[in-house]
mmCIF file of C-alpha atoms and ligand atoms in Angstrom:
data_model
loop_
_atom_site.group_PDB
_atom_site.id
_atom_site.type_symbol
_atom_site.label_atom_id
_atom_site.label_comp_id
_atom_site.label_asym_id
_atom_site.label_seq_id
_atom_site.Cartn_x
_atom_site.Cartn_y
_atom_site.Cartn_z
ATOM 1 C CA MET A 1 9.970 13.174 83.256
ATOM 2 C CA SER A 2 13.277 14.661 84.079
ATOM 3 C CA THR A 3 14.058 18.398 83.348
ATOM 4 C CA MET A 4 16.565 17.123 80.871
ATOM 5 C CA THR A 5 14.177 15.206 78.693
ATOM 6 C CA SER A 6 11.419 17.754 79.040
ATOM 7 C CA ALA A 7 13.909 20.553 77.988
ATOM 8 C CA LYS A 8 14.686 18.501 74.753
ATOM 9 C CA ARG A 9 12.223 20.086 72.242
ATOM 10 C CA ASN A 10 10.056 17.688 70.290
ATOM 11 C CA PRO A 11 11.193 18.201 66.666
ATOM 12 C CA LEU A 12 7.620 17.806 65.363
ATOM 13 C CA ALA A 13 6.119 20.430 67.742
ATOM 14 C CA ASP A 14 6.512 23.429 65.244
ATOM 15 C CA ILE A 15 5.261 22.087 61.929
ATOM 16 C CA ASP A 16 3.020 22.892 59.100
ATOM 17 C CA TRP A 17 1.522 21.246 55.845
ATOM 18 C CA ALA A 18 4.279 21.021 53.210
ATOM 19 C CA TYR A 19 2.391 19.374 50.410
ATOM 20 C CA LEU A 20 0.124 16.387 49.331
ATOM 21 C CA GLU A 21 1.435 14.051 46.888
ATOM 22 C CA PHE A 22 -1.106 12.072 44.864
ATOM 23 C CA PHE A 23 -0.308 8.855 42.924
ATOM 24 C CA VAL A 24 -2.484 8.906 39.953
ATOM 25 C CA GLY A 25 -2.908 6.958 36.549
ATOM 26 C CA ASN A 26 -2.386 10.028 34.428
ATOM 27 C CA ALA A 27 -0.957 13.142 36.158
ATOM 28 C CA LYS A 28 -1.112 15.403 33.098
ATOM 29 C CA GLN A 29 -4.915 15.015 33.088
ATOM 30 C CA ALA A 30 -5.406 14.909 36.795
ATOM 31 C CA ALA A 31 -3.356 18.233 36.799
ATOM 32 C CA HIS A 32 -5.772 19.852 34.357
ATOM 33 C CA TYR A 33 -8.894 18.670 36.406
ATOM 34 C CA TYR A 34 -7.567 20.133 39.700
ATOM 35 C CA CYS A 35 -6.680 23.361 37.777
ATOM 36 C CA SER A 36 -9.997 23.734 35.932
ATOM 37 C CA ALA A 37 -12.309 22.509 38.686
ATOM 38 C CA PHE A 38 -10.594 23.584 41.976
ATOM 39 C CA GLY A 39 -8.799 26.667 40.505
ATOM 40 C CA PHE A 40 -5.241 25.597 41.136
ATOM 41 C CA GLU A 41 -2.350 27.065 39.145
ATOM 42 C CA GLN A 42 0.427 24.672 37.851
ATOM 43 C CA MET A 43 3.716 25.901 39.239
ATOM 44 C CA ALA A 44 6.359 23.249 38.623
ATOM 45 C CA TYR A 45 7.145 20.214 36.729
ATOM 46 C CA ALA A 46 9.543 17.106 36.896
ATOM 47 C CA GLY A 47 9.576 14.470 34.178
ATOM 48 C CA PRO A 48 11.624 13.159 31.246
ATOM 49 C CA GLU A 49 12.291 16.670 29.963
ATOM 50 C CA THR A 50 13.969 17.553 33.203
ATOM 51 C CA GLY A 51 16.043 14.480 33.661
ATOM 52 C CA VAL A 52 13.559 12.246 35.625
ATOM 53 C CA ARG A 53 13.256 8.923 33.890
ATOM 54 C CA ASP A 54 10.612 7.164 35.663
ATOM 55 C CA ARG A 55 7.825 9.544 36.556
ATOM 56 C CA ALA A 56 6.037 12.834 35.779
ATOM 57 C CA SER A 57 5.018 15.214 38.558
ATOM 58 C CA TYR A 58 3.047 18.310 38.236
ATOM 59 C CA VAL A 59 2.989 20.816 41.091
ATOM 60 C CA LEU A 60 -0.146 22.661 41.835
ATOM 61 C CA GLU A 61 -0.529 25.788 44.050
ATOM 62 C CA GLN A 62 -3.285 27.977 45.442
ATOM 63 C CA ASN A 63 -2.536 30.358 48.396
ATOM 64 C CA LYS A 64 -0.972 27.893 50.945
ATOM 65 C CA LEU A 65 -2.015 24.636 49.234
ATOM 66 C CA ARG A 66 0.455 22.575 47.274
ATOM 67 C CA PHE A 67 -0.531 19.498 45.514
ATOM 68 C CA VAL A 68 1.867 17.196 43.651
ATOM 69 C CA LEU A 69 0.418 14.803 41.026
ATOM 70 C CA THR A 70 2.678 12.067 40.092
ATOM 71 C CA SER A 71 2.277 9.314 37.573
ATOM 72 C CA SER A 72 4.654 6.385 36.721
ATOM 73 C CA LEU A 73 6.169 6.009 33.178
ATOM 74 C CA LEU A 74 6.859 2.305 34.084
ATOM 75 C CA PRO A 75 4.633 -0.699 34.185
ATOM 76 C CA ASP A 76 5.704 -2.141 37.503
ATOM 77 C CA ASP A 77 7.241 0.258 39.984
ATOM 78 C CA ASP A 78 5.860 1.304 43.280
ATOM 79 C CA ILE A 79 3.834 4.009 41.815
ATOM 80 C CA SER A 80 2.138 1.777 39.290
ATOM 81 C CA ALA A 81 1.589 -0.823 42.022
ATOM 82 C CA HIS A 82 0.030 1.849 44.261
ATOM 83 C CA VAL A 83 -2.448 2.982 41.578
ATOM 84 C CA ARG A 84 -3.396 -0.480 40.617
ATOM 85 C CA LEU A 85 -4.158 -1.470 44.071
ATOM 86 C CA HIS A 86 -5.605 1.946 45.483
ATOM 87 C CA GLY A 87 -6.678 3.746 42.376
ATOM 88 C CA ASP A 88 -5.843 7.579 42.259
ATOM 89 C CA GLY A 89 -5.177 8.790 45.839
ATOM 90 C CA ILE A 90 -3.016 10.477 48.288
ATOM 91 C CA LYS A 91 0.420 8.858 48.917
ATOM 92 C CA ASP A 92 2.370 11.417 50.792
ATOM 93 C CA ILE A 93 1.059 13.855 53.525
ATOM 94 C CA ALA A 94 4.276 15.783 53.584
ATOM 95 C CA ILE A 95 5.201 18.094 56.618
ATOM 96 C CA LEU A 96 7.331 21.061 56.959
ATOM 97 C CA VAL A 97 9.830 20.675 59.710
ATOM 98 C CA GLU A 98 12.621 22.782 61.136
ATOM 99 C CA ASP A 99 14.975 19.804 61.502
ATOM 100 C CA ALA A 100 14.207 16.910 59.263
ATOM 101 C CA ARG A 101 17.009 14.764 60.713
ATOM 102 C CA ALA A 102 15.704 15.224 64.273
ATOM 103 C CA ALA A 103 12.177 14.713 63.243
ATOM 104 C CA HIS A 104 13.111 11.465 61.429
ATOM 105 C CA ALA A 105 15.111 10.271 64.422
ATOM 106 C CA ALA A 106 12.481 11.019 66.923
ATOM 107 C CA ALA A 107 9.829 9.315 64.751
ATOM 108 C CA VAL A 108 11.953 6.146 64.386
ATOM 109 C CA ALA A 109 12.792 6.108 68.023
ATOM 110 C CA ALA A 110 9.011 6.104 68.675
ATOM 111 C CA ASP A 111 8.659 3.040 66.386
ATOM 112 C CA ALA A 112 7.691 4.657 63.097
ATOM 113 C CA LYS A 113 8.973 2.657 60.056
ATOM 114 C CA SER A 114 11.498 4.580 58.072
ATOM 115 C CA LEU A 115 10.999 4.440 54.347
ATOM 116 C CA LEU A 116 13.669 7.153 53.528
ATOM 117 C CA ALA A 117 16.640 8.103 55.829
ATOM 118 C CA PRO A 118 17.263 11.817 55.878
ATOM 119 C CA MET A 119 18.686 12.786 52.511
ATOM 120 C CA GLU A 120 20.045 16.071 51.052
ATOM 121 C CA LEU A 121 18.526 16.994 47.821
ATOM 122 C CA ARG A 122 20.219 19.750 45.861
ATOM 123 C CA ASP A 123 20.211 21.622 42.709
ATOM 124 C CA ASN A 124 21.413 25.202 41.657
ATOM 125 C CA ALA A 125 18.628 26.767 43.770
ATOM 126 C CA GLY A 126 19.862 25.464 47.012
ATOM 127 C CA HIS A 127 19.119 22.409 49.101
ATOM 128 C CA ILE A 128 16.535 20.709 51.293
ATOM 129 C CA ILE A 129 16.570 17.639 53.592
ATOM 130 C CA LYS A 130 13.841 14.988 53.077
ATOM 131 C CA ALA A 131 12.990 11.984 55.228
ATOM 132 C CA THR A 132 10.108 9.631 54.957
ATOM 133 C CA VAL A 133 8.203 7.434 57.538
ATOM 134 C CA ALA A 134 5.280 5.281 56.971
ATOM 135 C CA THR A 135 1.689 5.721 58.228
ATOM 136 C CA TYR A 136 -1.697 3.852 57.879
ATOM 137 C CA GLY A 137 -1.954 1.648 54.862
ATOM 138 C CA ASP A 138 0.458 2.599 52.130
ATOM 139 C CA THR A 139 0.383 6.293 53.085
ATOM 140 C CA VAL A 140 3.620 8.091 54.003
ATOM 141 C CA HIS A 141 4.743 11.253 55.889
ATOM 142 C CA SER A 142 7.656 13.033 54.456
ATOM 143 C CA PHE A 143 9.488 15.477 56.547
ATOM 144 C CA ILE A 144 10.556 18.477 54.545
ATOM 145 C CA GLU A 145 13.403 20.960 55.841
ATOM 146 C CA LEU A 146 13.619 23.866 53.337
ATOM 147 C CA ARG A 147 17.031 25.093 54.408
ATOM 148 C CA ASP A 148 18.079 27.605 51.910
ATOM 149 C CA TYR A 149 16.022 26.500 49.034
ATOM 150 C CA ARG A 150 15.039 29.306 46.521
ATOM 151 C CA GLY A 151 13.788 27.202 43.648
ATOM 152 C CA ALA A 152 10.168 26.885 42.208
ATOM 153 C CA PHE A 153 9.397 23.900 44.434
ATOM 154 C CA LEU A 154 12.009 21.255 45.493
ATOM 155 C CA PRO A 155 15.289 20.307 43.856
ATOM 156 C CA GLY A 156 14.612 18.566 40.550
ATOM 157 C CA PHE A 157 11.620 20.504 39.735
ATOM 158 C CA VAL A 158 11.681 23.346 37.151
ATOM 159 C CA GLU A 159 9.302 26.291 37.116
ATOM 160 C CA ALA A 160 6.375 25.594 34.751
ATOM 161 C CA ARG A 161 3.688 27.983 35.183
ATOM 162 C CA LYS A 162 0.225 27.403 33.623
ATOM 163 C CA ARG A 163 -3.351 28.210 34.534
ATOM 164 C CA VAL A 164 -6.697 27.421 33.082
ATOM 165 C CA SER A 165 -8.155 30.867 32.283
ATOM 166 C CA SER A 166 -11.669 29.888 32.206
ATOM 167 C CA ALA A 167 -11.727 28.538 35.830
ATOM 168 C CA ARG A 168 -13.314 30.675 38.394
ATOM 169 C CA HIS A 169 -11.093 31.164 41.408
ATOM 170 C CA PRO A 170 -12.544 29.672 44.630
ATOM 171 C CA ASN A 171 -9.716 31.170 46.818
ATOM 172 C CA LEU A 172 -9.008 27.894 48.691
ATOM 173 C CA CYS A 173 -6.527 28.880 51.597
ATOM 174 C CA HIS A 174 -4.899 25.891 53.281
ATOM 175 C CA VAL A 175 -5.371 22.261 54.531
ATOM 176 C CA ASP A 176 -7.456 22.217 57.787
ATOM 177 C CA HIS A 177 -7.204 18.607 58.321
ATOM 178 C CA CYS A 178 -6.521 15.321 56.449
ATOM 179 C CA VAL A 179 -8.402 12.231 57.451
ATOM 180 C CA GLY A 180 -7.283 8.685 57.484
ATOM 181 C CA ASN A 181 -9.647 5.603 57.255
ATOM 182 C CA VAL A 182 -8.218 2.756 59.084
ATOM 183 C CA GLY A 183 -9.301 -0.985 59.541
ATOM 184 C CA TRP A 184 -11.725 -2.512 62.161
ATOM 185 C CA GLY A 185 -10.379 -1.819 65.648
ATOM 186 C CA GLU A 186 -7.284 0.046 64.375
ATOM 187 C CA MET A 187 -8.453 3.619 65.374
ATOM 188 C CA ASP A 188 -6.863 3.521 68.861
ATOM 189 C CA SER A 189 -3.439 2.291 67.739
ATOM 190 C CA TRP A 190 -3.237 4.906 64.995
ATOM 191 C CA GLY A 191 -4.260 7.667 67.428
ATOM 192 C CA ASP A 192 -1.502 6.401 69.722
ATOM 193 C CA PHE A 193 0.905 6.378 66.788
ATOM 194 C CA TYR A 194 0.374 10.217 66.157
ATOM 195 C CA ALA A 195 0.617 10.732 70.029
ATOM 196 C CA ARG A 196 3.973 8.826 70.222
ATOM 197 C CA VAL A 197 5.555 9.633 66.945
ATOM 198 C CA PHE A 198 4.383 13.360 66.478
ATOM 199 C CA GLY A 199 3.676 14.206 70.049
ATOM 200 C CA PHE A 200 0.110 14.974 69.089
ATOM 201 C CA SER A 201 -2.815 15.071 71.476
ATOM 202 C CA GLN A 202 -6.304 14.064 71.048
ATOM 203 C CA LEU A 203 -8.662 16.935 70.204
ATOM 204 C CA VAL A 204 -12.050 15.175 70.028
ATOM 205 C CA SER A 205 -13.419 11.776 69.419
ATOM 206 C CA PHE A 206 -16.811 10.428 68.616
ATOM 207 C CA ASP A 207 -18.154 7.008 68.537
ATOM 208 C CA ASP A 208 -21.051 4.922 67.249
ATOM 209 C CA LYS A 209 -23.315 6.572 69.882
ATOM 210 C CA ASP A 210 -22.742 9.967 68.398
ATOM 211 C CA ILE A 211 -23.307 8.693 64.949
ATOM 212 C CA SER A 212 -26.139 6.353 65.884
ATOM 213 C CA THR A 213 -28.065 5.650 62.826
ATOM 214 C CA GLU A 214 -29.054 2.706 60.601
ATOM 215 C CA TYR A 215 -27.198 4.223 57.655
ATOM 216 C CA THR A 216 -23.648 4.380 58.404
ATOM 217 C CA ALA A 217 -21.485 3.829 61.651
ATOM 218 C CA LEU A 218 -18.180 4.890 62.337
ATOM 219 C CA LYS A 219 -15.803 6.006 65.130
ATOM 220 C CA SER A 220 -13.455 8.835 64.766
ATOM 221 C CA LYS A 221 -10.597 10.399 66.940
ATOM 222 C CA VAL A 222 -8.836 13.689 66.064
ATOM 223 C CA MET A 223 -5.271 14.038 66.801
ATOM 224 C CA THR A 224 -3.522 17.452 66.548
ATOM 225 C CA ASP A 225 -0.272 19.295 67.089
ATOM 226 C CA GLU A 226 -0.205 21.976 69.961
ATOM 227 C CA ARG A 227 -1.165 24.826 67.732
ATOM 228 C CA HIS A 228 -4.004 23.003 65.912
ATOM 229 C CA ARG A 229 -2.338 23.487 62.851
ATOM 230 C CA VAL A 230 -1.947 20.080 61.590
ATOM 231 C CA LYS A 231 -4.817 17.733 62.438
ATOM 232 C CA PHE A 232 -5.241 14.098 61.623
ATOM 233 C CA PRO A 233 -8.659 12.596 62.238
ATOM 234 C CA VAL A 234 -8.615 8.820 62.065
ATOM 235 C CA ASN A 235 -11.792 6.854 61.475
ATOM 236 C CA GLU A 236 -12.585 3.202 61.829
ATOM 237 C CA PRO A 237 -15.901 1.457 60.703
ATOM 238 C CA ALA A 238 -18.420 0.458 63.205
ATOM 239 C CA VAL A 239 -21.402 -2.076 63.056
ATOM 240 C CA GLY A 240 -24.588 -0.638 61.887
ATOM 241 C CA LYS A 241 -27.578 -2.093 60.050
ATOM 242 C CA LYS A 242 -26.016 -1.012 56.683
ATOM 243 C CA LYS A 243 -22.482 -1.248 55.742
ATOM 244 C CA SER A 244 -20.408 1.456 57.125
ATOM 245 C CA GLN A 245 -19.080 4.222 54.698
ATOM 246 C CA ILE A 246 -15.665 3.519 56.145
ATOM 247 C CA GLU A 247 -15.896 -0.264 55.202
ATOM 248 C CA GLU A 248 -17.018 0.693 51.707
ATOM 249 C CA TYR A 249 -13.906 2.844 51.509
ATOM 250 C CA LEU A 250 -11.752 0.082 52.665
ATOM 251 C CA ASP A 251 -13.241 -2.215 50.111
ATOM 252 C CA PHE A 252 -12.699 0.224 47.261
ATOM 253 C CA ASN A 253 -9.340 1.554 48.271
ATOM 254 C CA GLY A 254 -7.880 -1.915 48.995
ATOM 255 C CA GLY A 255 -7.021 -1.129 52.571
ATOM 256 C CA PRO A 256 -6.544 2.129 54.829
ATOM 257 C CA GLY A 257 -5.757 5.421 53.149
ATOM 258 C CA VAL A 258 -6.748 9.075 53.210
ATOM 259 C CA GLN A 259 -10.527 9.501 53.108
ATOM 260 C CA HIS A 260 -10.724 13.217 52.822
ATOM 261 C CA VAL A 261 -8.782 16.468 52.889
ATOM 262 C CA ALA A 262 -10.520 19.426 54.549
ATOM 263 C CA ILE A 263 -9.628 22.732 52.783
ATOM 264 C CA ALA A 264 -10.160 26.011 54.477
ATOM 265 C CA THR A 265 -11.646 29.064 52.943
ATOM 266 C CA GLU A 266 -12.377 32.484 54.191
ATOM 267 C CA ASN A 267 -15.713 32.803 52.454
ATOM 268 C CA ILE A 268 -17.317 29.456 51.931
ATOM 269 C CA VAL A 269 -20.380 30.829 49.896
ATOM 270 C CA GLU A 270 -18.160 32.613 47.290
ATOM 271 C CA THR A 271 -15.865 29.447 47.224
ATOM 272 C CA ILE A 272 -18.690 27.116 46.716
ATOM 273 C CA ASP A 273 -20.293 29.259 43.976
ATOM 274 C CA ALA A 274 -16.904 29.305 42.091
ATOM 275 C CA LEU A 275 -16.415 25.439 42.500
ATOM 276 C CA LYS A 276 -19.965 24.807 41.234
ATOM 277 C CA ALA A 277 -19.423 27.137 38.329
ATOM 278 C CA ASN A 278 -16.310 25.089 37.557
ATOM 279 C CA GLY A 279 -18.317 21.883 37.563
ATOM 280 C CA VAL A 280 -17.389 20.375 41.084
ATOM 281 C CA GLU A 281 -20.149 18.105 42.454
ATOM 282 C CA PHE A 282 -21.142 18.224 46.026
ATOM 283 C CA MET A 283 -23.020 15.895 48.317
ATOM 284 C CA ASP A 284 -26.569 16.954 48.709
ATOM 285 C CA THR A 285 -28.211 17.773 52.149
ATOM 286 C CA PRO A 286 -31.856 17.087 52.752
ATOM 287 C CA ASP A 287 -34.046 20.174 52.767
ATOM 288 C CA ALA A 288 -35.290 19.333 56.217
ATOM 289 C CA TYR A 289 -31.959 20.027 57.573
ATOM 290 C CA TYR A 290 -32.379 23.763 57.205
ATOM 291 C CA ASP A 291 -35.962 23.869 58.749
ATOM 292 C CA ASP A 292 -34.762 24.216 62.230
ATOM 293 C CA LEU A 293 -30.991 25.208 61.651
ATOM 294 C CA GLU A 294 -30.800 28.180 63.873
ATOM 295 C CA ALA A 295 -32.772 26.459 66.573
ATOM 296 C CA ARG A 296 -29.869 23.818 66.538
ATOM 297 C CA VAL A 297 -26.772 25.916 66.120
ATOM 298 C CA GLY A 298 -27.971 29.403 67.278
ATOM 299 C CA LYS A 299 -27.560 32.669 65.670
ATOM 300 C CA ILE A 300 -25.203 32.803 62.493
ATOM 301 C CA ASP A 301 -24.049 35.647 60.359
ATOM 302 C CA GLU A 302 -25.104 33.909 57.113
ATOM 303 C CA ALA A 303 -28.762 33.903 55.881
ATOM 304 C CA VAL A 304 -30.187 30.317 56.300
ATOM 305 C CA ALA A 305 -31.626 30.764 52.861
ATOM 306 C CA VAL A 306 -28.055 31.289 51.264
ATOM 307 C CA LEU A 307 -26.767 28.224 53.071
ATOM 308 C CA ARG A 308 -29.864 26.216 52.071
ATOM 309 C CA ASP A 309 -29.424 27.213 48.518
ATOM 310 C CA ARG A 310 -25.940 25.803 48.430
ATOM 311 C CA ARG A 311 -26.449 22.833 50.789
ATOM 312 C CA ILE A 312 -23.745 24.164 53.187
ATOM 313 C CA LEU A 313 -23.769 22.550 56.701
ATOM 314 C CA VAL A 314 -23.270 24.227 60.146
ATOM 315 C CA ASP A 315 -21.974 22.989 63.366
ATOM 316 C CA ARG A 316 -21.198 24.809 66.642
ATOM 317 C CA ASP A 317 -19.114 24.150 69.635
ATOM 318 C CA ASP A 318 -18.304 26.436 72.592
ATOM 319 C CA LEU A 319 -15.703 28.475 70.753
ATOM 320 C CA GLY A 320 -17.814 29.378 67.784
ATOM 321 C CA TYR A 321 -19.208 27.677 64.679
ATOM 322 C CA MET A 322 -18.030 26.372 61.310
ATOM 323 C CA LEU A 323 -19.504 25.740 57.861
ATOM 324 C CA GLN A 324 -18.781 22.863 55.801
ATOM 325 C CA ILE A 325 -19.767 20.943 52.661
ATOM 326 C CA PHE A 326 -18.330 17.737 51.174
ATOM 327 C CA THR A 327 -17.574 16.971 47.506
ATOM 328 C CA LYS A 328 -18.450 13.862 45.722
ATOM 329 C CA PRO A 329 -15.569 11.414 45.264
ATOM 330 C CA LEU A 330 -12.900 12.752 43.108
ATOM 331 C CA GLN A 331 -12.250 9.765 41.082
ATOM 332 C CA ASP A 332 -14.331 6.592 39.881
ATOM 333 C CA ARG A 333 -13.529 4.712 43.006
ATOM 334 C CA PRO A 334 -15.660 6.085 45.858
ATOM 335 C CA THR A 335 -12.611 6.918 47.926
ATOM 336 C CA LEU A 336 -10.986 10.278 48.243
ATOM 337 C CA PHE A 337 -13.048 13.420 48.540
ATOM 338 C CA PHE A 338 -12.564 16.912 49.739
ATOM 339 C CA GLU A 339 -14.348 18.934 52.422
ATOM 340 C CA ILE A 340 -14.548 22.819 52.138
ATOM 341 C CA ILE A 341 -14.610 24.407 55.531
ATOM 342 C CA GLN A 342 -14.895 27.877 57.055
ATOM 343 C CA ARG A 343 -14.168 28.199 60.623
ATOM 344 C CA LYS A 344 -15.638 30.995 62.791
ATOM 345 C CA GLY A 345 -13.781 30.232 65.930
ATOM 346 C CA SER A 346 -15.009 26.685 66.186
ATOM 347 C CA LEU A 347 -12.608 23.692 66.280
ATOM 348 C CA SER A 348 -15.501 21.273 65.433
ATOM 349 C CA PHE A 349 -15.279 18.544 62.962
ATOM 350 C CA GLY A 350 -18.987 18.609 62.209
ATOM 351 C CA LYS A 351 -20.064 16.172 64.878
ATOM 352 C CA GLY A 352 -23.412 17.848 65.181
ATOM 353 C CA ASN A 353 -23.964 17.402 61.479
ATOM 354 C CA PHE A 354 -23.956 13.421 61.695
ATOM 355 C CA LYS A 355 -27.025 13.331 63.845
ATOM 356 C CA ALA A 356 -28.857 16.310 62.189
ATOM 357 C CA LEU A 357 -28.208 14.960 58.675
ATOM 358 C CA PHE A 358 -29.406 11.484 59.483
ATOM 359 C CA VAL A 359 -32.364 12.862 61.323
ATOM 360 C CA SER A 360 -33.345 14.922 58.405
ATOM 361 C CA ILE A 361 -32.813 11.857 56.108
ATOM 362 C CA GLU A 362 -35.199 9.793 58.239
ATOM 363 C CA ARG A 363 -37.683 12.771 58.120
ATOM 364 C CA GLU A 364 -37.653 12.749 54.269
ATOM 365 C CA GLN A 365 -38.147 8.869 54.372
ATOM 366 C CA GLU A 366 -41.101 9.397 56.564
ATOM 367 C CA LYS A 367 -42.617 11.818 54.181
ATOM 368 C CA ARG A 368 -42.259 9.238 51.528
ATOM 369 C CA GLY A 369 -43.764 6.660 53.976
ATOM 370 C CA THR A 370 -40.655 4.386 53.889
ATOM 371 C CA LEU A 371 -39.968 4.438 57.616
HETATM 372 FE FE1 FE2 B 401 -13.512 16.540 57.932
#
């Protein structure tokens, strides 16, 4: 590479999460669910009352998290078609950039499909630049350049503050990673997409040998920016004795899409206690998982009994350890779910938990005499 090209900064080098936009069947009710169960506060709104004719959007915030819940008011536009095909789920993983025009130009030059050319959006609180490119399935990435904007959220939204006073506050902090499920044999090409279009590099990968069980087989590759702030794991199904959980997702989602969003907390035990009190349901972990936990992951600050009680998982790499737990699907289709994660130095994605979890499941089966 010549010094001239290497001196040219990647416009996607210095990025952060902007917001996640969900397309849902009933945004008003979904907003209430995310506020009452996950402790979000509604901050802004756009809809017929604010001059938007075709949709209603509710913006929810919690620390650095921003969710936008959008429903169509029409029978046959893109939003309705998205919900009909995929059910409720994430449409836009929007990214904060310094220069949306440069980010869009670089992405398109690297073969990303443009869905919205850079566009200035303005109201009396200032202006922003937005551009959008396609990623896996019908999922998109908007590039958001905030410029001088001082309004509640983005131009077109009005401040509309509302919280559910009975909800316990789980103190969810920010998005840690956002995982895409793609089709058979498509993981490498989507990994290449994030390398080419975003300039990301591969953090880790694991394959069916790491996740070698009869229950579920998958391959995964984690793409990340330089500062490990924005991380996009990409999963594809692999052949196992039973149907891969990724294949099941693809069936119910009508193709590729966002499988889970990992949300970081600084105190997972308090977070999980608040979420459970709010009625959030989590995946269970077999009791046997905890029997030799410290033998597997070494010494940890938390009491094993406290983790066992809440079914929190632990994984370690050479940088430290992390604690994680997964919710049940957030809608009737077994598609999107959340992961709650607390990192204590570790950059792990829970690889160690696949095997430990499945081994402990097998141990339970042995106890029941079914293996
Ligand atoms: Fe994850």
